[in-house]
CSV table of C-alpha atoms and ligand atoms in Angstrom, one decimal:
chain,number,residue,atom,x,y,z
V,1,MET,CA,61.0,59.4,-17.6
V,2,ASN,CA,64.2,59.2,-15.8
V,3,LEU,CA,65.3,56.4,-13.6
V,4,GLY,CA,65.0,58.6,-10.5
V,5,TRP,CA,61.3,59.1,-11.0
V,6,ILE,CA,60.8,55.4,-11.6
V,7,ILE,CA,62.5,54.5,-8.3
V,8,ALA,CA,60.6,57.2,-6.4
V,9,GLY,CA,57.4,56.0,-7.9
V,10,PHE,CA,58.2,52.4,-6.9
V,11,PHE,CA,58.9,53.3,-3.3
V,12,ALA,CA,55.8,55.4,-3.1
V,13,ALA,CA,53.7,52.5,-4.3
V,14,LEU,CA,55.5,50.2,-1.9
V,15,ALA,CA,54.8,52.7,1.0
V,16,VAL,CA,51.1,52.8,0.1
V,17,TRP,CA,51.0,49.0,-0.2
V,18,LEU,CA,52.7,48.6,3.1
V,19,TRP,CA,50.6,51.2,4.8
V,20,ARG,CA,47.4,49.5,3.5
V,21,GLY,CA,48.8,46.1,4.7
V,22,ARG,CA,49.5,47.4,8.1
V,23,ARG,CA,46.0,48.9,8.4
V,24,ARG,CA,44.5,45.5,7.3
V,25,LEU,CA,46.8,43.7,9.8
V,26,GLN,CA,45.7,46.1,12.6
V,27,ARG,CA,42.1,45.5,11.7
V,28,PHE,CA,42.6,41.8,11.6
V,29,ILE,CA,44.3,41.9,15.0
V,30,ALA,CA,41.6,44.0,16.5
V,31,GLU,CA,38.9,41.7,15.2
V,32,GLU,CA,40.7,38.6,16.4
V,33,HIS,CA,41.3,40.2,19.8
V,34,SER,CA,37.6,41.1,20.2
V,35,LYS,CA,36.6,37.6,19.1
V,36,LEU,CA,39.0,36.1,21.6
V,37,GLN,CA,37.7,38.4,24.4
V,38,SER,CA,34.1,37.4,23.7
V,39,ASP,CA,35.2,33.7,23.6
V,40,VAL,CA,36.9,34.1,26.9
V,41,SER,CA,34.0,35.8,28.5
V,42,LYS,CA,31.6,33.2,27.0
V,43,ALA,CA,33.8,30.4,28.4
V,44,ARG,CA,34.0,32.2,31.7
V,45,GLN,CA,30.2,32.5,31.9
V,46,GLU,CA,29.8,28.9,31.0
V,47,THR,CA,32.3,27.9,33.7
V,48,GLU,CA,30.4,30.1,36.2
V,49,ASP,CA,27.1,28.5,35.1
V,50,ASP,CA,28.6,25.0,35.5
V,51,ARG,CA,29.9,25.9,38.9
V,52,SER,CA,26.6,27.3,40.1
V,53,GLU,CA,24.9,24.1,38.7
V,54,LEU,CA,27.4,21.9,40.5
V,55,VAL,CA,26.9,23.9,43.8
V,56,ARG,CA,23.1,23.7,43.3
V,57,ARG,CA,23.4,19.9,42.8
V,58,GLN,CA,25.7,19.4,45.7
V,59,ASP,CA,23.4,21.5,47.9
V,60,ALA,CA,20.4,19.4,46.8
V,61,ILE,CA,22.2,16.1,47.5
V,62,PHE,CA,23.5,17.5,50.8
V,63,ASN,CA,20.0,18.5,51.9
V,64,SER,CA,18.3,15.4,50.7
V,65,MET,CA,20.5,13.1,52.8
V,66,ILE,CA,18.8,11.1,55.5
V,67,GLU,CA,22.0,11.3,57.6
V,68,ALA,CA,22.7,14.6,59.4
V,69,VAL,CA,26.0,16.2,58.3
V,70,ILE,CA,27.8,19.0,60.0
V,71,VAL,CA,31.2,20.5,59.0
V,72,VAL,CA,33.1,22.4,61.6
V,73,ASP,CA,36.2,24.5,61.4
V,74,LEU,CA,39.4,24.3,63.4
V,75,ASP,CA,37.8,26.0,66.3
V,76,GLY,CA,34.7,23.9,66.3
V,77,HIS,CA,32.5,26.5,64.7
V,78,ILE,CA,29.8,25.4,62.2
V,79,VAL,CA,30.8,25.9,58.6
V,80,SER,CA,27.9,24.1,57.1
V,81,LEU,CA,25.1,21.7,58.0
V,82,ASN,CA,22.4,20.0,56.1
V,83,ARG,CA,18.6,20.0,56.6
V,84,ALA,CA,18.6,16.6,58.4
V,85,ALA,CA,21.2,18.0,60.9
V,86,ARG,CA,19.0,21.0,61.6
V,87,SER,CA,15.9,18.9,62.3
V,88,MET,CA,17.7,16.0,64.1
V,89,LEU,CA,19.6,18.4,66.4
V,90,ASN,CA,16.8,21.0,66.7
V,91,ALA,CA,18.9,23.9,65.5
V,92,GLN,CA,17.1,27.2,65.8
V,93,GLY,CA,17.8,30.1,63.3
V,94,ASP,CA,21.0,30.7,61.5
V,95,VAL,CA,23.6,28.7,63.3
V,96,LEU,CA,26.4,29.1,60.8
V,97,GLY,CA,29.6,30.4,62.6
V,98,GLN,CA,28.3,29.4,66.0
V,99,SER,CA,30.0,26.8,68.1
V,100,VAL,CA,28.3,23.4,68.4
V,101,ILE,CA,27.3,23.9,72.0
V,102,GLU,CA,25.8,27.4,71.1
V,103,ALA,CA,24.0,25.9,68.1
V,104,PHE,CA,22.5,22.7,69.6
V,105,ARG,CA,22.9,23.1,73.4
V,106,ARG,CA,24.2,19.5,73.6
V,107,HIS,CA,27.5,18.9,75.3
V,108,GLU,CA,27.5,15.3,74.1
V,109,ILE,CA,28.0,16.6,70.5
V,110,SER,CA,30.5,19.2,71.5
V,111,ASP,CA,32.5,16.4,73.3
V,112,VAL,CA,32.7,14.5,70.0
V,113,VAL,CA,34.0,17.6,68.1
V,114,GLN,CA,36.6,18.1,70.8
V,115,GLN,CA,37.6,14.4,70.7
V,116,VAL,CA,38.1,14.4,66.9
V,117,ALA,CA,40.1,17.6,67.2
V,118,ARG,CA,42.3,16.0,69.8
V,119,GLN,CA,42.8,12.6,68.2
V,120,LYS,CA,42.7,13.9,64.6
V,121,GLN,CA,41.5,10.7,63.1
V,122,VAL,CA,38.3,8.9,62.2
V,123,LEU,CA,35.9,8.4,65.1
V,124,ASP,CA,32.9,6.0,65.2
V,125,VAL,CA,31.0,6.6,68.5
V,126,GLU,CA,27.5,6.3,69.9
V,127,VAL,CA,26.1,9.1,71.9
V,128,CYS,CA,23.1,9.2,74.1
V,129,LEU,CA,21.1,12.5,74.2
V,130,ALA,CA,19.8,12.5,77.7
V,131,GLY,CA,16.2,13.6,78.3
V,132,ILE,CA,12.7,12.3,79.3
V,133,GLU,CA,12.9,10.0,76.2
V,134,PRO,CA,16.7,9.5,75.6
V,135,ARG,CA,17.8,9.5,72.0
V,136,TYR,CA,20.7,7.5,70.6
V,137,LEU,CA,22.8,8.8,67.7
V,138,ARG,CA,25.7,7.0,65.9
V,139,VAL,CA,28.4,9.5,65.0
V,140,ASN,CA,31.1,9.1,62.3
V,141,ALA,CA,33.6,11.9,62.6
V,142,VAL,CA,36.4,12.5,60.2
V,143,ALA,CA,39.2,15.0,60.9
V,144,LEU,CA,40.0,17.3,57.9
V,145,SER,CA,43.6,18.6,57.2
V,146,GLY,CA,44.8,21.4,54.9
V,147,GLY,CA,47.5,21.0,52.3
V,148,ASP,CA,50.2,21.3,55.0
V,149,GLY,CA,48.6,18.3,56.8
V,150,ILE,CA,47.6,20.3,59.8
V,151,TYR,CA,44.2,19.8,61.4
V,152,ASP,CA,41.7,22.1,59.7
V,153,GLY,CA,38.2,21.0,61.1
V,154,ALA,CA,35.9,18.0,60.9
V,155,VAL,CA,33.0,16.4,59.1
V,156,LEU,CA,30.4,14.7,61.4
V,157,VAL,CA,27.8,12.3,60.1
V,158,PHE,CA,24.9,11.4,62.4
V,159,HIS,CA,22.5,8.4,62.2
V,160,GLU,CA,19.5,8.2,64.4
V,161,VAL,CA,19.6,4.7,66.1
V,162,THR,CA,17.0,5.2,68.9
V,163,ARG,CA,14.6,2.7,67.3
V,164,LEU,CA,17.3,0.1,66.8
V,165,LYS,CA,18.4,0.6,70.4
V,166,GLN,CA,14.8,0.2,71.7
V,167,LEU,CA,14.4,-3.0,69.6
V,168,GLU,CA,17.7,-4.3,70.9
V,169,ASN,CA,16.7,-3.6,74.5
V,170,THR,CA,13.3,-5.3,73.9
V,171,ARG,CA,15.1,-8.3,72.5
V,172,GLN,CA,17.5,-8.5,75.4
V,173,GLU,CA,14.7,-8.1,77.9
V,174,PHE,CA,12.7,-10.8,76.1
V,175,VAL,CA,15.7,-13.2,76.0
V,176,ALA,CA,16.3,-12.6,79.7
V,177,ASN,CA,12.6,-13.2,80.5
V,178,VAL,CA,12.5,-16.4,78.5
V,179,SER,CA,15.7,-17.7,80.2
V,180,HIS,CA,14.3,-16.9,83.6
V,181,GLU,CA,10.9,-18.5,82.8
V,182,LEU,CA,12.6,-21.7,81.5
V,183,ARG,CA,15.1,-21.9,84.3
V,184,THR,CA,12.5,-21.6,87.2
V,185,PRO,CA,10.5,-24.8,86.4
V,186,LEU,CA,13.6,-26.6,85.2
V,187,SER,CA,15.5,-26.1,88.5
V,188,LEU,CA,12.3,-27.0,90.4
V,189,ILE,CA,12.1,-30.3,88.4
V,190,LYS,CA,15.8,-30.9,89.0
V,191,GLY,CA,15.5,-30.3,92.7
V,192,TYR,CA,12.5,-32.7,93.1
V,193,VAL,CA,14.2,-35.4,91.0
V,194,GLU,CA,17.3,-35.1,93.2
V,195,THR,CA,15.3,-35.4,96.4
V,196,LEU,CA,13.6,-38.5,95.0
V,197,LEU,CA,16.9,-40.1,94.0
V,198,ASP,CA,18.3,-39.2,97.4
V,199,GLY,CA,15.7,-41.5,99.1
V,200,ALA,CA,12.3,-39.9,98.9
V,201,LYS,CA,11.3,-42.3,96.2
V,202,ASP,CA,11.2,-45.1,98.9
V,203,ASN,CA,8.2,-43.3,100.5
V,204,PRO,CA,5.3,-43.9,98.2
V,205,GLU,CA,3.3,-41.0,99.6
V,206,VAL,CA,6.1,-38.5,99.1
V,207,GLN,CA,7.0,-40.1,95.8
V,208,THR,CA,3.5,-39.5,94.3
V,209,LYS,CA,3.3,-35.9,95.7
V,210,PHE,CA,6.7,-35.1,94.2
V,211,LEU,CA,5.8,-36.6,90.8
V,212,HIS,CA,2.7,-34.5,90.7
V,213,VAL,CA,4.8,-31.4,91.3
V,214,ILE,CA,7.3,-32.4,88.6
V,215,GLU,CA,4.4,-33.0,86.2
V,216,LYS,CA,3.0,-29.6,86.9
V,217,HIS,CA,6.3,-27.8,86.2
V,218,ALA,CA,6.8,-30.0,83.1
V,219,ASP,CA,3.4,-28.8,81.9
V,220,ARG,CA,4.4,-25.3,82.6
V,221,LEU,CA,7.5,-25.7,80.5
V,222,ALA,CA,5.4,-27.2,77.7
V,223,TYR,CA,2.9,-24.3,77.7
V,224,LEU,CA,5.6,-21.8,77.7
V,225,ILE,CA,7.4,-23.3,74.7
V,226,GLU,CA,4.0,-23.6,72.9
V,227,ASP,CA,3.2,-19.9,73.7
V,228,LEU,CA,6.6,-18.8,72.6
V,229,LEU,CA,6.4,-20.7,69.4
V,230,LEU,CA,3.0,-19.3,68.6
V,231,LEU,CA,4.1,-15.7,69.4
V,232,SER,CA,7.1,-16.1,67.2
V,233,LYS,CA,4.9,-17.3,64.4
V,234,LEU,CA,2.4,-14.5,64.9
V,235,ASP,CA,5.4,-11.9,64.9
V,236,SER,CA,6.9,-13.2,61.7
V,237,GLY,CA,3.6,-13.3,59.9
V,238,GLN,CA,3.7,-17.1,59.6
V,239,VAL,CA,0.2,-17.5,60.9
V,240,VAL,CA,-2.2,-17.1,58.0
V,241,LEU,CA,-5.8,-16.5,59.3
V,242,ASN,CA,-8.4,-18.7,57.7
V,243,LEU,CA,-11.3,-16.2,57.8
V,244,GLN,CA,-14.8,-17.7,57.6
V,245,THR,CA,-18.2,-16.3,58.5
V,246,THR,CA,-18.4,-17.8,62.1
V,247,GLU,CA,-21.3,-17.9,64.4
V,248,LEU,CA,-19.9,-16.9,67.7
V,249,ARG,CA,-22.2,-18.4,70.3
V,250,PRO,CA,-21.4,-22.0,69.5
V,251,GLU,CA,-17.6,-21.2,69.5
V,252,ILE,CA,-18.0,-19.6,73.0
V,253,GLN,CA,-20.0,-22.6,74.3
V,254,HIS,CA,-17.3,-25.0,72.9
V,255,VAL,CA,-14.5,-23.3,75.0
V,256,LEU,CA,-16.8,-23.1,78.1
V,257,ASP,CA,-17.4,-26.8,77.8
V,258,ASP,CA,-13.6,-27.5,77.6
V,259,LEU,CA,-13.0,-25.4,80.7
V,260,GLN,CA,-15.9,-26.8,82.7
V,261,SER,CA,-13.9,-29.2,84.8
V,262,LYS,CA,-11.3,-26.5,85.6
V,263,ALA,CA,-14.1,-24.2,86.7
V,264,ALA,CA,-15.6,-27.0,88.8
V,265,GLU,CA,-12.4,-27.3,90.7
V,266,ARG,CA,-12.7,-23.7,91.9
V,267,ARG,CA,-16.6,-24.0,92.1
V,268,VAL,CA,-16.8,-21.2,89.5
V,269,LYS,CA,-20.1,-20.9,87.4
V,270,LEU,CA,-19.7,-20.5,83.7
V,271,LEU,CA,-22.4,-18.7,81.8
V,272,ASN,CA,-22.9,-18.1,78.1
V,273,GLU,CA,-25.0,-15.0,77.5
V,274,PHE,CA,-23.8,-14.3,74.0
V,275,PRO,CA,-26.9,-13.9,71.6
V,276,ALA,CA,-27.5,-16.6,69.0
V,277,ASP,CA,-27.1,-15.9,65.2
V,278,VAL,CA,-24.5,-13.3,65.5
V,279,GLU,CA,-21.8,-13.9,63.0
V,280,ALA,CA,-18.4,-12.4,62.2
V,281,PRO,CA,-15.5,-13.1,59.9
V,282,ALA,CA,-13.0,-15.1,62.1
V,283,ASP,CA,-10.5,-17.9,62.1
V,284,ALA,CA,-12.4,-20.3,64.3
V,285,ASP,CA,-9.2,-22.0,65.8
V,286,ARG,CA,-7.6,-18.7,66.6
V,287,LEU,CA,-10.8,-17.3,68.0
V,288,GLN,CA,-11.1,-20.3,70.3
V,289,GLN,CA,-7.6,-19.7,71.5
V,290,VAL,CA,-8.5,-16.1,72.4
V,291,LEU,CA,-11.6,-17.2,74.2
V,292,PHE,CA,-9.8,-20.0,76.0
V,293,ASN,CA,-7.1,-17.5,77.3
V,294,LEU,CA,-9.6,-15.0,78.5
V,295,ILE,CA,-12.0,-17.5,80.1
V,296,ASP,CA,-9.1,-19.4,81.6
V,297,ASN,CA,-7.8,-16.3,83.2
V,298,ALA,CA,-11.2,-15.3,84.5
V,299,ILE,CA,-11.4,-18.7,86.2
V,300,LYS,CA,-7.8,-18.6,87.5
V,301,TYR,CA,-7.8,-15.0,88.7
V,302,GLY,CA,-11.5,-14.6,89.5
V,303,ARG,CA,-13.3,-15.5,92.7
V,304,THR,CA,-13.5,-19.0,94.1
V,305,GLU,CA,-17.2,-19.8,93.9
V,306,GLY,CA,-17.7,-16.9,91.6
V,307,ALA,CA,-19.1,-16.6,88.2
V,308,VAL,CA,-17.6,-16.1,84.7
V,309,VAL,CA,-20.0,-14.7,82.1
V,310,VAL,CA,-19.4,-14.4,78.4
V,311,GLY,CA,-21.5,-12.0,76.4
V,312,GLY,CA,-21.6,-9.4,73.7
V,313,SER,CA,-23.6,-8.0,70.8
V,314,ARG,CA,-23.3,-6.5,67.3
V,315,ARG,CA,-22.6,-2.8,67.8
V,316,PRO,CA,-24.3,0.0,65.7
V,317,ASP,CA,-21.1,0.4,63.6
V,318,GLY,CA,-21.5,-3.3,62.5
V,319,LYS,CA,-18.6,-4.6,64.6
V,320,VAL,CA,-19.1,-7.5,66.9
V,321,GLU,CA,-18.1,-7.1,70.5
V,322,VAL,CA,-17.4,-10.0,72.9
V,323,TRP,CA,-16.8,-9.6,76.6
V,324,VAL,CA,-15.6,-12.0,79.3
V,325,ARG,CA,-16.5,-10.9,82.8
V,326,ASP,CA,-15.5,-12.2,86.3
V,327,ASP,CA,-16.3,-11.1,89.8
V,328,GLY,CA,-12.8,-11.5,91.1
V,329,PRO,CA,-10.4,-9.0,92.9
V,330,GLY,CA,-9.8,-6.9,89.7
V,331,ILE,CA,-6.7,-5.4,88.2
V,332,PRO,CA,-5.1,-2.2,89.6
V,333,PRO,CA,-5.5,0.8,87.3
V,334,ASP,CA,-1.8,1.2,86.6
V,335,ALA,CA,-1.5,-2.5,85.6
V,336,GLN,CA,-4.5,-2.5,83.2
V,337,GLU,CA,-2.4,-1.1,80.3
V,338,ARG,CA,0.5,-3.5,81.0
V,339,VAL,CA,-1.3,-6.8,81.2
V,340,PHE,CA,-1.0,-7.1,77.4
V,341,GLU,CA,2.8,-6.9,77.6
V,342,ARG,CA,4.8,-10.1,77.3
V,343,PHE,CA,5.6,-11.6,80.7
V,344,TYR,CA,3.8,-8.9,82.7
V,345,ARG,CA,1.9,-10.3,85.6
V,346,VAL,CA,0.1,-8.4,88.4
V,347,ASP,CA,0.9,-11.1,90.9
V,348,LYS,CA,3.8,-13.2,89.7
V,349,ALA,CA,3.6,-15.9,92.4
V,350,ARG,CA,-0.2,-16.5,91.7
V,351,SER,CA,0.4,-16.6,87.9
V,352,ARG,CA,3.2,-19.2,88.3
V,353,GLU,CA,1.2,-21.2,90.8
V,354,GLN,CA,-1.6,-21.4,88.3
V,355,GLY,CA,0.8,-22.5,85.5
V,356,GLY,CA,0.6,-19.2,83.7
V,357,THR,CA,3.2,-18.2,81.2
V,358,GLY,CA,2.7,-14.5,81.2
V,359,LEU,CA,2.0,-14.6,77.4
V,360,GLY,CA,-1.7,-15.3,77.2
V,361,LEU,CA,-3.0,-11.8,76.9
V,362,SER,CA,-0.2,-10.7,74.4
V,363,ILE,CA,-1.3,-13.7,72.3
V,364,VAL,CA,-5.0,-12.5,72.6
V,365,LYS,CA,-4.0,-9.0,71.5
V,366,HIS,CA,-1.9,-10.3,68.6
V,367,ILE,CA,-4.6,-12.6,67.2
V,368,ILE,CA,-7.4,-9.9,67.6
V,369,GLN,CA,-5.3,-7.3,65.9
V,370,ALA,CA,-4.5,-9.7,63.1
V,371,HIS,CA,-8.3,-10.0,62.6
V,372,GLY,CA,-8.5,-6.2,62.5
V,373,GLY,CA,-10.1,-5.9,65.9
V,374,GLU,CA,-9.3,-4.3,69.2
V,375,VAL,CA,-8.8,-5.5,72.8
V,376,ARG,CA,-9.3,-3.6,76.0
V,377,VAL,CA,-9.9,-4.2,79.7
V,378,ASP,CA,-12.1,-2.7,82.2
V,379,SER,CA,-11.7,-3.4,85.9
V,380,GLU,CA,-12.5,-2.1,89.3
V,381,LEU,CA,-10.6,-3.3,92.4
V,382,GLY,CA,-12.8,-5.6,94.4
V,383,LYS,CA,-15.6,-5.7,91.8
V,384,GLY,CA,-14.2,-7.8,89.0
V,385,THR,CA,-12.7,-7.6,85.5
V,386,THR,CA,-14.1,-7.5,82.0
V,387,PHE,CA,-12.0,-8.1,78.9
V,388,PHE,CA,-13.6,-6.8,75.6
V,389,PHE,CA,-12.6,-7.6,72.0
V,390,THR,CA,-14.1,-6.6,68.7
V,391,LEU,CA,-14.2,-8.3,65.4
V,392,PRO,CA,-14.7,-6.3,62.2
V,393,ALA,CA,-18.1,-6.2,60.4
Q,401,LIG,P1,-0.6,-15.5,82.7
Q,401,LIG,O1,-0.1,-16.7,82.0
Q,401,LIG,O2,0.2,-15.0,83.8
Q,401,LIG,O3,-2.1,-15.7,83.1
Q,401,LIG,P2,-1.6,-13.4,80.9
Q,401,LIG,O4,-0.9,-12.7,79.8
Q,401,LIG,O5,-2.8,-14.2,80.5
Q,401,LIG,O6,-0.5,-14.3,81.7
Q,401,LIG,O7,-2.1,-12.4,81.9
Q,401,LIG,C1,-1.2,-11.4,82.4
Q,401,LIG,C2,-1.6,-11.1,83.9
Q,401,LIG,O8,-2.8,-10.3,83.9
Q,401,LIG,C3,-1.8,-12.2,84.8
Q,401,LIG,O9,-0.6,-12.7,85.3
Q,401,LIG,C4,-2.7,-11.6,85.9
Q,401,LIG,O10,-1.9,-11.0,86.8
Q,401,LIG,C5,-3.5,-10.5,85.1
Q,401,LIG,N1,-4.9,-11.0,84.7
Q,401,LIG,C6,-5.3,-11.5,83.6
Q,401,LIG,N2,-6.6,-11.7,83.6
Q,401,LIG,C7,-7.0,-11.4,84.8
Q,401,LIG,C8,-8.3,-11.3,85.4
Q,401,LIG,N3,-9.4,-11.8,84.8
Q,401,LIG,N4,-8.4,-10.9,86.7
Q,401,LIG,C9,-7.3,-10.4,87.3
Q,401,LIG,N5,-6.1,-10.3,86.8
Q,401,LIG,C10,-5.9,-10.9,85.5
């Protein structure tokens, strides 16, 4: 074999080897490429799944928030809102893309959106949604800006504060009432003391008369403070009822006996018509307080030379009902619901003249409700008034 053939043979073998190597390399590259492609699409799918899960979770959080949240764009159109926002602001249908005024028909909210767009900063304001029953919302609004720092829209978070506002109003009203109630007898006492010091003390007749007036107003102050302390204890749950099976007729008689001299001053007859042997679970001291307030009122506001009768029975449902009836001028229909409110009086001058605090019936209601019972009043002008309360079986 000559050298030429050997070389040719070598190159042929090399060419075959190279060709096979190239084929293998191509196959390898193709396999790796398809593996890579499947890995990429798997990773893409996983990212997509993660993203959907994230969006789903964000939606769930967004919709389970108690606070109402609204996101608006640059022009004040709604980009998104959560479930609480829909119900709090009474959104009807699909409101996405609508302006705030179109979606909620509330200029107060549209005003906040315009304000945050103008000021481009965080706002914390309270808005009152006018209506038959006004509602109060606290709004935190944050301006959003794009990468270029230019205003891009806003996020508004709403908290319903109507209940808080009502409580605050009640508290303020209560404080104003208490101050007024304390100031009136105090300034009267001060006035009489000054007149005595200015010389009236030298006239024994005037002196005695003035001292009696001072005593009356000092008593009124003491009753008021006592009632206020009791109400505050009842409100804060500090009064724990000592419930015992109590026979009611003797309890009623006890209070009637205590009030006998007061009734005699107005020549009012006191009658106990409550049947014997009727028992109910009650705290005897608190029950006496309820009976005292109702019978005392019946004497004070009833007819001079009239009659106050206490009666009652066990009802078919097992509850015990007690009533206190007078034959006085009665309570006008529109005032009947209100007499249980703190400081409400039908006739302010008469109540004050009688040393009333305006808290007696609210104490009655509180104590009876704490027993699990109910209170109501039935009255007809010119014919008299009957207060009823029940005690559970
Ligand atoms: P007060 O200390 O003024 O008596 P109450 O809470 O006991 O306060 O009563 C509230 C108001 O209800 C009284 O001021 C009075 O106007 C009215 N009232 C209560 N009981 C009677 C009654 N038996 N007849 C008529 N009016 C009554």
